[in-house]
mmCIF file of C-alpha atoms in Angstrom:
data_model
loop_
_atom_site.group_PDB
_atom_site.id
_atom_site.type_symbol
_atom_site.label_atom_id
_atom_site.label_comp_id
_atom_site.label_asym_id
_atom_site.label_seq_id
_atom_site.Cartn_x
_atom_site.Cartn_y
_atom_site.Cartn_z
ATOM 1 C CA MET A 944 125.422 125.360 129.200
ATOM 2 C CA GLU A 945 123.991 128.611 130.346
ATOM 3 C CA VAL A 946 120.593 130.124 131.095
ATOM 4 C CA LEU A 947 120.330 133.704 129.858
ATOM 5 C CA ILE A 948 117.865 135.819 131.862
ATOM 6 C CA ASP A 949 116.541 139.009 130.280
ATOM 7 C CA LEU A 950 115.293 141.103 133.198
ATOM 8 C CA ALA A 951 114.002 143.852 130.897
ATOM 9 C CA LYS A 952 111.622 141.393 129.238
ATOM 10 C CA LEU A 953 110.607 139.947 132.592
ATOM 11 C CA ASP A 954 109.928 143.455 133.873
ATOM 12 C CA HIS A 955 107.727 144.089 130.847
ATOM 13 C CA ASN A 956 105.768 140.884 131.479
ATOM 14 C CA VAL A 957 105.269 141.766 135.134
ATOM 15 C CA ALA A 958 104.070 145.277 134.279
ATOM 16 C CA VAL A 959 101.539 143.986 131.732
ATOM 17 C CA ILE A 960 100.153 141.413 134.165
ATOM 18 C CA GLN A 961 99.994 143.948 136.999
ATOM 19 C CA GLU A 962 97.794 146.153 134.828
ATOM 20 C CA ILE A 963 95.500 143.231 133.949
ATOM 21 C CA CYS A 964 95.152 142.322 137.625
ATOM 22 C CA ARG A 965 94.496 145.938 138.600
ATOM 23 C CA HIS A 966 91.649 146.230 136.117
ATOM 24 C CA ALA A 967 90.247 142.841 137.177
ATOM 25 C CA GLY A 968 90.410 143.746 140.868
ATOM 26 C CA VAL A 969 92.539 140.749 141.825
ATOM 27 C CA GLN A 970 95.769 140.454 143.765
ATOM 28 C CA ALA A 971 98.611 138.711 141.955
ATOM 29 C CA VAL A 972 100.578 136.026 143.758
ATOM 30 C CA TRP A 973 103.843 135.767 141.822
ATOM 31 C CA VAL A 974 104.733 132.081 141.810
ATOM 32 C CA THR A 975 108.521 131.854 141.557
ATOM 33 C CA LYS A 976 109.002 128.081 141.886
ATOM 34 C CA GLY A 977 109.568 127.799 138.115
ATOM 35 C CA CYS A 978 112.688 129.952 138.209
ATOM 36 C CA HIS A 979 113.830 128.380 141.495
ATOM 37 C CA SER A 980 113.152 131.792 143.084
ATOM 38 C CA HIS A 981 116.285 133.236 141.495
ATOM 39 C CA PRO A 982 117.374 136.287 143.542
ATOM 40 C CA ALA A 983 117.378 138.589 140.506
ATOM 41 C CA VAL A 984 113.767 137.678 139.730
ATOM 42 C CA VAL A 985 112.714 138.127 143.363
ATOM 43 C CA ASP A 986 114.452 141.531 143.454
ATOM 44 C CA LEU A 987 112.693 142.569 140.247
ATOM 45 C CA LEU A 988 109.301 141.631 141.674
ATOM 46 C CA ALA A 989 110.066 143.500 144.884
ATOM 47 C CA SER A 990 111.042 146.591 142.889
ATOM 48 C CA ARG A 991 107.704 146.350 141.072
ATOM 49 C CA GLY A 992 105.850 146.405 144.384
ATOM 50 C CA ALA A 993 104.834 142.750 144.445
ATOM 51 C CA ALA A 994 102.842 142.077 147.600
ATOM 52 C CA VAL A 995 102.835 138.257 147.661
ATOM 53 C CA LEU A 996 105.226 135.602 146.343
ATOM 54 C CA GLY A 997 104.368 131.910 146.130
ATOM 55 C CA GLU A 998 106.730 128.952 146.507
ATOM 56 C CA VAL A 999 106.647 125.216 147.218
ATOM 57 C CA TYR A 1000 110.082 124.640 148.766
ATOM 58 C CA ALA A 1001 110.911 125.659 152.320
ATOM 59 C CA ASP A 1002 114.566 126.281 151.407
ATOM 60 C CA ASN A 1003 113.488 128.738 148.725
ATOM 61 C CA LEU A 1004 111.100 130.441 151.131
ATOM 62 C CA ARG A 1005 114.049 130.916 153.476
ATOM 63 C CA ARG A 1006 116.121 132.546 150.735
ATOM 64 C CA ILE A 1007 113.276 134.795 149.635
ATOM 65 C CA ARG A 1008 112.582 135.931 153.188
ATOM 66 C CA ASP A 1009 116.121 137.269 153.494
ATOM 67 C CA GLY A 1010 115.402 139.989 150.919
ATOM 68 C CA PHE A 1011 111.632 140.237 150.482
ATOM 69 C CA ALA A 1012 109.460 142.130 152.932
ATOM 70 C CA GLY A 1013 106.074 141.111 151.532
ATOM 71 C CA GLU A 1014 103.855 138.112 152.207
ATOM 72 C CA LEU A 1015 105.030 134.591 151.415
ATOM 73 C CA LEU A 1016 102.502 131.952 150.408
ATOM 74 C CA MET A 1017 103.435 128.274 150.464
ATOM 75 C CA ILE A 1018 101.411 126.987 147.554
ATOM 76 C CA GLN A 1019 101.251 123.334 148.550
ATOM 77 C CA PRO A 1020 100.711 121.592 151.882
ATOM 78 C CA PRO A 1021 104.097 121.065 153.542
ATOM 79 C CA SER A 1022 105.270 117.521 154.148
ATOM 80 C CA HIS A 1023 105.868 116.571 157.773
ATOM 81 C CA HIS A 1024 109.614 117.156 157.583
ATOM 82 C CA GLN A 1025 108.968 120.668 156.195
ATOM 83 C CA LEU A 1026 106.439 121.773 158.823
ATOM 84 C CA ASP A 1027 108.730 123.780 161.082
ATOM 85 C CA ALA A 1028 110.625 125.414 158.219
ATOM 86 C CA ALA A 1029 107.423 126.247 156.380
ATOM 87 C CA LEU A 1030 105.949 127.894 159.446
ATOM 88 C CA ALA A 1031 109.154 129.827 160.053
ATOM 89 C CA PHE A 1032 109.064 131.519 156.643
ATOM 90 C CA ALA A 1033 105.566 131.313 155.143
ATOM 91 C CA ASP A 1034 102.834 133.679 156.287
ATOM 92 C CA THR A 1035 100.019 131.771 154.598
ATOM 93 C CA LEU A 1036 99.849 128.129 153.524
ATOM 94 C CA LEU A 1037 97.585 126.150 151.227
ATOM 95 C CA VAL A 1038 96.107 122.999 152.757
ATOM 96 C CA SER A 1039 93.968 120.321 151.161
ATOM 97 C CA SER A 1040 92.694 118.317 154.127
ATOM 98 C CA VAL A 1041 91.987 118.366 157.835
ATOM 99 C CA ASP A 1042 95.140 116.294 158.313
ATOM 100 C CA ASN A 1043 97.272 119.036 156.713
ATOM 101 C CA ALA A 1044 95.679 121.707 158.870
ATOM 102 C CA ALA A 1045 95.933 119.676 162.070
ATOM 103 C CA ALA A 1046 99.643 118.986 161.506
ATOM 104 C CA LEU A 1047 100.263 122.694 160.952
ATOM 105 C CA ALA A 1048 98.225 123.573 164.037
ATOM 106 C CA ARG A 1049 100.316 121.259 166.228
ATOM 107 C CA ALA A 1050 103.594 122.575 164.816
ATOM 108 C CA ALA A 1051 102.399 126.185 165.139
ATOM 109 C CA ARG A 1052 101.602 125.743 168.804
ATOM 110 C CA ARG A 1053 105.089 124.318 169.392
ATOM 111 C CA GLY A 1054 106.691 127.224 167.583
ATOM 112 C CA GLY A 1055 104.513 129.988 168.939
ATOM 113 C CA ARG A 1056 103.222 131.039 165.522
ATOM 114 C CA ARG A 1057 99.708 131.464 164.125
ATOM 115 C CA PRO A 1058 99.663 130.807 160.372
ATOM 116 C CA ARG A 1059 96.908 131.694 157.948
ATOM 117 C CA LEU A 1060 95.454 128.840 155.905
ATOM 118 C CA ILE A 1061 93.685 128.634 152.565
ATOM 119 C CA LEU A 1062 91.731 125.419 152.031
ATOM 120 C CA MET A 1063 91.971 124.046 148.510
ATOM 121 C CA VAL A 1064 88.775 122.945 146.744
ATOM 122 C CA ASP A 1065 88.871 120.540 143.785
ATOM 123 C CA VAL A 1066 86.396 122.011 141.286
ATOM 124 C CA GLY A 1067 87.214 119.529 138.531
ATOM 125 C CA ASN A 1068 90.930 119.311 137.734
ATOM 126 C CA LEU A 1069 91.323 116.341 140.135
ATOM 127 C CA ARG A 1070 94.559 117.602 141.594
ATOM 128 C CA GLU A 1071 94.665 118.689 145.233
ATOM 129 C CA GLY A 1072 91.661 119.805 147.213
ATOM 130 C CA VAL A 1073 88.449 118.808 148.923
ATOM 131 C CA LEU A 1074 85.509 117.903 146.691
ATOM 132 C CA PRO A 1075 82.769 120.570 146.824
ATOM 133 C CA ASP A 1076 80.195 118.543 148.756
ATOM 134 C CA ALA A 1077 82.693 117.895 151.572
ATOM 135 C CA VAL A 1078 84.004 121.439 152.019
ATOM 136 C CA ALA A 1079 81.550 122.585 154.697
ATOM 137 C CA GLY A 1080 82.403 119.649 156.949
ATOM 138 C CA VAL A 1081 86.142 120.136 156.489
ATOM 139 C CA VAL A 1082 85.859 123.872 157.172
ATOM 140 C CA THR A 1083 83.968 123.174 160.407
ATOM 141 C CA ARG A 1084 86.721 120.844 161.606
ATOM 142 C CA ILE A 1085 89.532 123.254 160.681
ATOM 143 C CA LEU A 1086 87.800 126.146 162.450
ATOM 144 C CA ALA A 1087 87.874 124.031 165.615
ATOM 145 C CA LEU A 1088 91.668 123.691 165.496
ATOM 146 C CA PRO A 1089 93.569 125.991 167.872
ATOM 147 C CA GLY A 1090 96.498 127.988 166.533
ATOM 148 C CA VAL A 1091 95.523 128.516 162.880
ATOM 149 C CA ASP A 1092 93.316 130.961 161.009
ATOM 150 C CA LEU A 1093 91.317 129.789 158.001
ATOM 151 C CA VAL A 1094 91.249 132.903 155.808
ATOM 152 C CA GLY A 1095 90.249 131.586 152.417
ATOM 153 C CA LEU A 1096 89.347 128.972 149.881
ATOM 154 C CA GLY A 1097 91.401 128.256 146.798
ATOM 155 C CA THR A 1098 91.428 126.089 143.735
ATOM 156 C CA SER A 1099 93.990 124.876 141.235
ATOM 157 C CA VAL A 1100 93.004 124.400 137.600
ATOM 158 C CA GLY A 1101 95.086 124.194 134.456
ATOM 159 C CA CYS A 1102 98.295 122.687 135.860
ATOM 160 C CA TYR A 1103 97.509 118.969 135.845
ATOM 161 C CA GLY A 1104 96.621 116.877 132.828
ATOM 162 C CA GLY A 1105 96.332 119.794 130.404
ATOM 163 C CA TYR A 1106 93.055 120.907 132.033
ATOM 164 C CA LEU A 1107 91.614 123.883 130.137
ATOM 165 C CA ALA A 1108 90.380 126.146 132.896
ATOM 166 C CA GLY A 1109 87.638 128.704 132.475
ATOM 167 C CA ALA A 1110 84.985 130.813 134.144
ATOM 168 C CA ARG A 1111 82.916 127.721 135.016
ATOM 169 C CA ASP A 1112 85.649 126.546 137.399
ATOM 170 C CA LEU A 1113 85.748 129.862 139.206
ATOM 171 C CA GLN A 1114 81.976 130.000 139.481
ATOM 172 C CA ARG A 1115 82.082 126.606 141.192
ATOM 173 C CA LEU A 1116 84.533 127.966 143.775
ATOM 174 C CA VAL A 1117 82.369 131.056 144.338
ATOM 175 C CA GLN A 1118 79.289 128.868 144.832
ATOM 176 C CA VAL A 1119 81.116 126.597 147.261
ATOM 177 C CA ALA A 1120 82.258 129.615 149.282
ATOM 178 C CA ALA A 1121 78.720 130.993 149.418
ATOM 179 C CA THR A 1122 77.274 127.640 150.474
ATOM 180 C CA VAL A 1123 79.878 127.119 153.186
ATOM 181 C CA THR A 1124 79.378 130.636 154.549
ATOM 182 C CA ALA A 1125 75.621 130.044 154.706
ATOM 183 C CA THR A 1126 76.217 126.755 156.518
ATOM 184 C CA THR A 1127 78.966 127.778 158.939
ATOM 185 C CA ALA A 1128 78.623 131.592 159.143
ATOM 186 C CA HIS A 1129 82.361 131.788 158.406
ATOM 187 C CA ARG A 1130 83.320 134.420 155.850
ATOM 188 C CA PHE A 1131 86.393 134.022 153.675
ATOM 189 C CA ARG A 1132 88.771 136.908 153.169
ATOM 190 C CA THR A 1133 90.438 135.321 150.122
ATOM 191 C CA LEU A 1134 89.223 133.305 147.145
ATOM 192 C CA SER A 1135 92.413 132.252 145.384
ATOM 193 C CA ALA A 1136 92.667 130.753 141.906
ATOM 194 C CA GLY A 1137 95.478 129.242 139.911
ATOM 195 C CA SER A 1138 96.800 128.564 137.377
ATOM 196 C CA GLY A 1139 96.552 132.302 136.905
ATOM 197 C CA THR A 1140 98.364 131.772 133.623
ATOM 198 C CA MET A 1141 95.382 129.854 132.212
ATOM 199 C CA LEU A 1142 92.974 132.450 133.627
ATOM 200 C CA LEU A 1143 94.864 135.592 132.637
ATOM 201 C CA GLU A 1144 93.011 136.119 129.359
ATOM 202 C CA LEU A 1145 89.723 135.690 131.207
ATOM 203 C CA ALA A 1146 90.835 138.400 133.632
ATOM 204 C CA ALA A 1147 91.927 140.691 130.791
ATOM 205 C CA ALA A 1148 88.519 140.282 129.111
ATOM 206 C CA GLY A 1149 86.675 141.226 132.301
ATOM 207 C CA GLY A 1150 85.343 137.702 132.812
ATOM 208 C CA MET A 1151 86.519 137.072 136.361
ATOM 209 C CA PRO A 1152 83.765 136.580 138.929
ATOM 210 C CA PRO A 1153 84.034 139.580 141.268
ATOM 211 C CA GLU A 1154 84.301 137.316 144.312
ATOM 212 C CA ILE A 1155 87.653 135.911 143.099
ATOM 213 C CA ASN A 1156 90.251 138.291 144.523
ATOM 214 C CA GLN A 1157 93.565 136.456 144.092
ATOM 215 C CA LEU A 1158 95.345 134.866 141.116
ATOM 216 C CA ARG A 1159 98.449 132.707 141.492
ATOM 217 C CA ILE A 1160 100.571 133.447 138.421
ATOM 218 C CA GLY A 1161 103.838 131.774 137.379
ATOM 219 C CA ALA A 1162 104.335 130.670 133.785
ATOM 220 C CA ALA A 1163 102.703 133.794 132.344
ATOM 221 C CA PHE A 1164 105.301 136.233 133.615
ATOM 222 C CA LEU A 1165 108.223 133.829 133.263
ATOM 223 C CA VAL A 1166 107.702 132.411 129.763
ATOM 224 C CA GLY A 1167 104.654 134.258 128.440
ATOM 225 C CA ASP A 1168 102.592 131.267 127.322
ATOM 226 C CA GLN A 1169 100.119 128.681 128.571
ATOM 227 C CA PRO A 1170 101.818 125.338 129.337
ATOM 228 C CA PRO A 1171 98.758 123.158 128.507
ATOM 229 C CA THR A 1172 98.327 124.698 125.044
ATOM 230 C CA GLY A 1173 101.669 126.333 124.254
ATOM 231 C CA LYS A 1174 99.660 129.396 123.239
ATOM 232 C CA ALA A 1175 101.546 132.679 123.466
ATOM 233 C CA LEU A 1176 99.822 135.187 125.728
ATOM 234 C CA PRO A 1177 99.187 138.571 124.075
ATOM 235 C CA ALA A 1178 101.658 141.377 124.787
ATOM 236 C CA LEU A 1179 104.050 139.123 126.731
ATOM 237 C CA TYR A 1180 107.561 138.012 125.859
ATOM 238 C CA GLN A 1181 108.144 134.291 125.470
ATOM 239 C CA ASP A 1182 111.954 134.537 125.485
ATOM 240 C CA ALA A 1183 112.873 136.126 128.804
ATOM 241 C CA PHE A 1184 114.723 132.875 129.557
ATOM 242 C CA LEU A 1185 117.006 131.346 126.941
ATOM 243 C CA LEU A 1186 119.326 128.347 127.010
ATOM 244 C CA ARG A 1187 122.734 128.561 125.381
ATOM 245 C CA GLY A 1188 124.631 125.345 124.697
ATOM 246 C CA GLU A 1189 128.138 124.760 123.401
ATOM 247 C CA ILE A 1190 128.956 122.498 120.473
ATOM 248 C CA LEU A 1191 131.313 119.745 121.650
ATOM 249 C CA GLU A 1192 131.405 117.787 118.380
ATOM 250 C CA LEU A 1193 130.500 118.713 114.806
ATOM 251 C CA ALA A 1194 130.549 115.970 112.194
ATOM 252 C CA ARG A 1195 128.781 114.565 109.149
ATOM 253 C CA LYS A 1196 127.168 111.222 109.994
ATOM 254 C CA PRO A 1197 124.475 108.942 108.578
ATOM 255 C CA SER A 1198 120.927 109.798 109.636
ATOM 256 C CA LEU A 1199 120.031 106.186 110.440
ATOM 257 C CA PRO A 1200 121.557 104.137 113.305
ATOM 258 C CA GLN A 1201 123.290 100.927 112.315
ATOM 259 C CA ALA A 1202 121.075 98.647 114.437
ATOM 260 C CA PRO A 1203 117.400 98.393 115.468
ATOM 261 C CA THR A 1204 116.265 100.894 118.121
ATOM 262 C CA GLY A 1205 113.876 100.857 121.089
ATOM 263 C CA THR A 1206 113.001 103.476 123.681
ATOM 264 C CA ASP A 1207 115.675 105.720 125.124
ATOM 265 C CA ALA A 1208 116.622 105.985 128.810
ATOM 266 C CA PHE A 1209 113.706 108.368 129.385
ATOM 267 C CA GLY A 1210 111.066 106.129 127.826
ATOM 268 C CA ARG A 1211 110.819 108.118 124.612
ATOM 269 C CA THR A 1212 110.795 106.541 121.157
ATOM 270 C CA VAL A 1213 112.907 108.478 118.654
ATOM 271 C CA THR A 1214 111.847 108.194 115.024
ATOM 272 C CA PHE A 1215 114.706 108.088 112.546
ATOM 273 C CA VAL A 1216 114.264 109.118 108.907
ATOM 274 C CA ASP A 1217 116.813 108.282 106.244
ATOM 275 C CA LEU A 1218 117.965 111.649 104.938
ATOM 276 C CA GLY A 1219 121.397 110.471 104.016
ATOM 277 C CA GLU A 1220 124.494 111.969 105.561
ATOM 278 C CA ARG A 1221 123.813 115.036 107.702
ATOM 279 C CA LYS A 1222 125.867 117.506 109.723
ATOM 280 C CA ARG A 1223 125.222 116.885 113.401
ATOM 281 C CA ALA A 1224 126.133 118.996 116.415
ATOM 282 C CA LEU A 1225 126.608 117.423 119.838
ATOM 283 C CA LEU A 1226 125.750 119.930 122.594
ATOM 284 C CA ASP A 1227 126.830 120.061 126.233
ATOM 285 C CA PHE A 1228 123.420 119.601 127.899
ATOM 286 C CA GLY A 1229 120.881 116.807 128.154
ATOM 287 C CA MET A 1230 117.672 115.686 129.753
ATOM 288 C CA THR A 1231 118.974 115.916 133.320
ATOM 289 C CA ASP A 1232 119.672 119.615 132.719
ATOM 290 C CA VAL A 1233 116.602 120.681 130.757
ATOM 291 C CA ASP A 1234 113.484 119.325 129.062
ATOM 292 C CA VAL A 1235 115.140 119.123 125.661
ATOM 293 C CA TYR A 1236 111.875 118.508 123.846
ATOM 294 C CA ALA A 1237 110.474 121.799 125.191
ATOM 295 C CA LEU A 1238 113.221 123.817 123.465
ATOM 296 C CA THR A 1239 112.865 125.835 120.274
ATOM 297 C CA PRO A 1240 116.065 126.705 118.346
ATOM 298 C CA ARG A 1241 116.540 130.420 117.829
ATOM 299 C CA SER A 1242 118.696 129.906 114.742
ATOM 300 C CA ALA A 1243 117.378 128.959 111.323
ATOM 301 C CA GLY A 1244 118.353 125.555 110.005
ATOM 302 C CA VAL A 1245 118.748 123.921 113.423
ATOM 303 C CA ARG A 1246 116.620 120.891 114.320
ATOM 304 C CA ILE A 1247 116.717 118.921 117.576
ATOM 305 C CA LEU A 1248 117.101 115.212 116.844
ATOM 306 C CA GLY A 1249 117.177 113.808 120.364
ATOM 307 C CA ALA A 1250 118.953 113.768 123.685
ATOM 308 C CA THR A 1251 120.592 111.604 126.326
ATOM 309 C CA SER A 1252 121.025 112.464 129.982
ATOM 310 C CA ASN A 1253 123.944 114.788 129.221
ATOM 311 C CA TYR A 1254 124.001 115.378 125.449
ATOM 312 C CA THR A 1255 121.654 116.939 122.909
ATOM 313 C CA ILE A 1256 122.041 116.131 119.221
ATOM 314 C CA CYS A 1257 120.980 118.663 116.586
ATOM 315 C CA ASP A 1258 120.887 118.533 112.797
ATOM 316 C CA VAL A 1259 122.604 121.720 111.628
ATOM 317 C CA THR A 1260 122.979 120.804 107.952
ATOM 318 C CA GLU A 1261 120.772 123.691 106.842
ATOM 319 C CA SER A 1262 122.229 126.281 109.210
ATOM 320 C CA PRO A 1263 123.673 129.318 107.407
ATOM 321 C CA GLU A 1264 126.045 129.973 110.313
ATOM 322 C CA ARG A 1265 129.723 129.023 110.162
ATOM 323 C CA LEU A 1266 129.512 126.649 113.107
ATOM 324 C CA ARG A 1267 132.498 124.916 114.651
ATOM 325 C CA VAL A 1268 133.397 123.123 117.860
ATOM 326 C CA GLY A 1269 133.099 125.753 120.586
ATOM 327 C CA SER A 1270 130.280 127.639 118.836
ATOM 328 C CA HIS A 1271 127.038 128.193 120.714
ATOM 329 C CA LEU A 1272 123.407 127.522 119.854
ATOM 330 C CA VAL A 1273 120.585 129.343 121.636
ATOM 331 C CA PHE A 1274 117.099 127.991 122.391
ATOM 332 C CA ARG A 1275 113.853 129.439 123.680
ATOM 333 C CA MET A 1276 112.528 127.487 126.658
ATOM 334 C CA ALA A 1277 108.934 126.561 127.324
ATOM 335 C CA TYR A 1278 107.940 126.349 130.988
ATOM 336 C CA SER A 1279 109.011 122.744 131.595
ATOM 337 C CA ALA A 1280 112.439 123.421 130.070
ATOM 338 C CA MET A 1281 112.942 126.643 132.005
ATOM 339 C CA ALA A 1282 111.900 125.094 135.318
ATOM 340 C CA ARG A 1283 114.323 122.180 134.983
ATOM 341 C CA ALA A 1284 117.190 124.351 133.770
ATOM 342 C CA MET A 1285 116.751 126.853 136.596
ATOM 343 C CA ALA A 1286 116.674 124.065 139.185
ATOM 344 C CA SER A 1287 119.838 122.433 137.846
ATOM 345 C CA VAL A 1288 123.017 123.235 139.762
ATOM 346 C CA HIS A 1289 124.986 122.570 136.581
ATOM 347 C CA THR A 1290 123.532 125.367 134.458
ATOM 348 C CA GLN A 1291 125.187 128.740 134.767
ATOM 349 C CA LYS A 1292 122.664 131.553 135.223
ATOM 350 C CA THR A 1293 123.604 134.804 133.499
ATOM 351 C CA ILE A 1294 121.740 138.097 133.716
ATOM 352 C CA LEU A 1295 121.770 139.821 130.341
ATOM 353 C CA PRO A 1296 122.839 143.468 130.296
ATOM 354 C CA ALA A 1297 120.001 145.958 130.007
ATOM 355 C CA SER A 1298 120.953 146.864 126.437
ATOM 356 C CA SER A 1299 120.492 143.277 125.127
#
């Protein structure tokens, strides 16, 4: 199994998004957690003049820092065992409570560093963040902590539960910032919003509130669509990352199992339809390698039937290709598939030549 990375298509996606952000007057934070901060992707972003990269894992921040001179944003509060590493490599960190900020303040004083913090506000997605009515009190307590600088407020919408983010969410953040500034006299340098992927079309249409000056963008430049809806984003490639699997077995078999079935090992119920004998291909990857059900076959006549932890079974009866054991099938990956495949140590990562 192999992930094929088309840097030319990624470069195109980055260039399109950079232009949208320029016109909208927002800074892009390129969130690279989905591709496990692959060095080739980080190098591409650096060559495009990316100013800020976002990550969640301290180990990945360490790798990025070795070759990236810009700002690094840790886009989730670090756990206690990550505090020192996060402070060593991240310039700015998202926090969602006084407890997060206080832990970072203590660790920063030990390490002689002074990190910048962005406090997350929950404007409705019910993921991380302080509820709007409590923000002023939390800000007051964080400002009293020695060793940290509170530079902004942020929010996360569109990543959890299929939340369909829009301008209303950003207006809530803007209003919270204005209220807190009036209450505390503290002005925020940054108002950061994500998922930038869900908000990108709003930015392109000129609908971003002018006070929002940062978008955290991941899926849009990596896979070119919106994870909650699967909607392709205009002018972006959806196939910069592909998965190529090898056929280990090719045989005609009945389409119905010979005994009653329940859920599989991953809690999914597979529906079987009696289509008679069909040609089935057994591929060399499974659910521990990739989200199989977020794959789309690139070849006509190929249909994914199901998967185990290490195998994927496809119906290839209608395929016009002369398939055999050792042949390869290629699949487009939605975000969840790409993220799992890039994190797997068992998938080979191959950079496609520029002429592909």
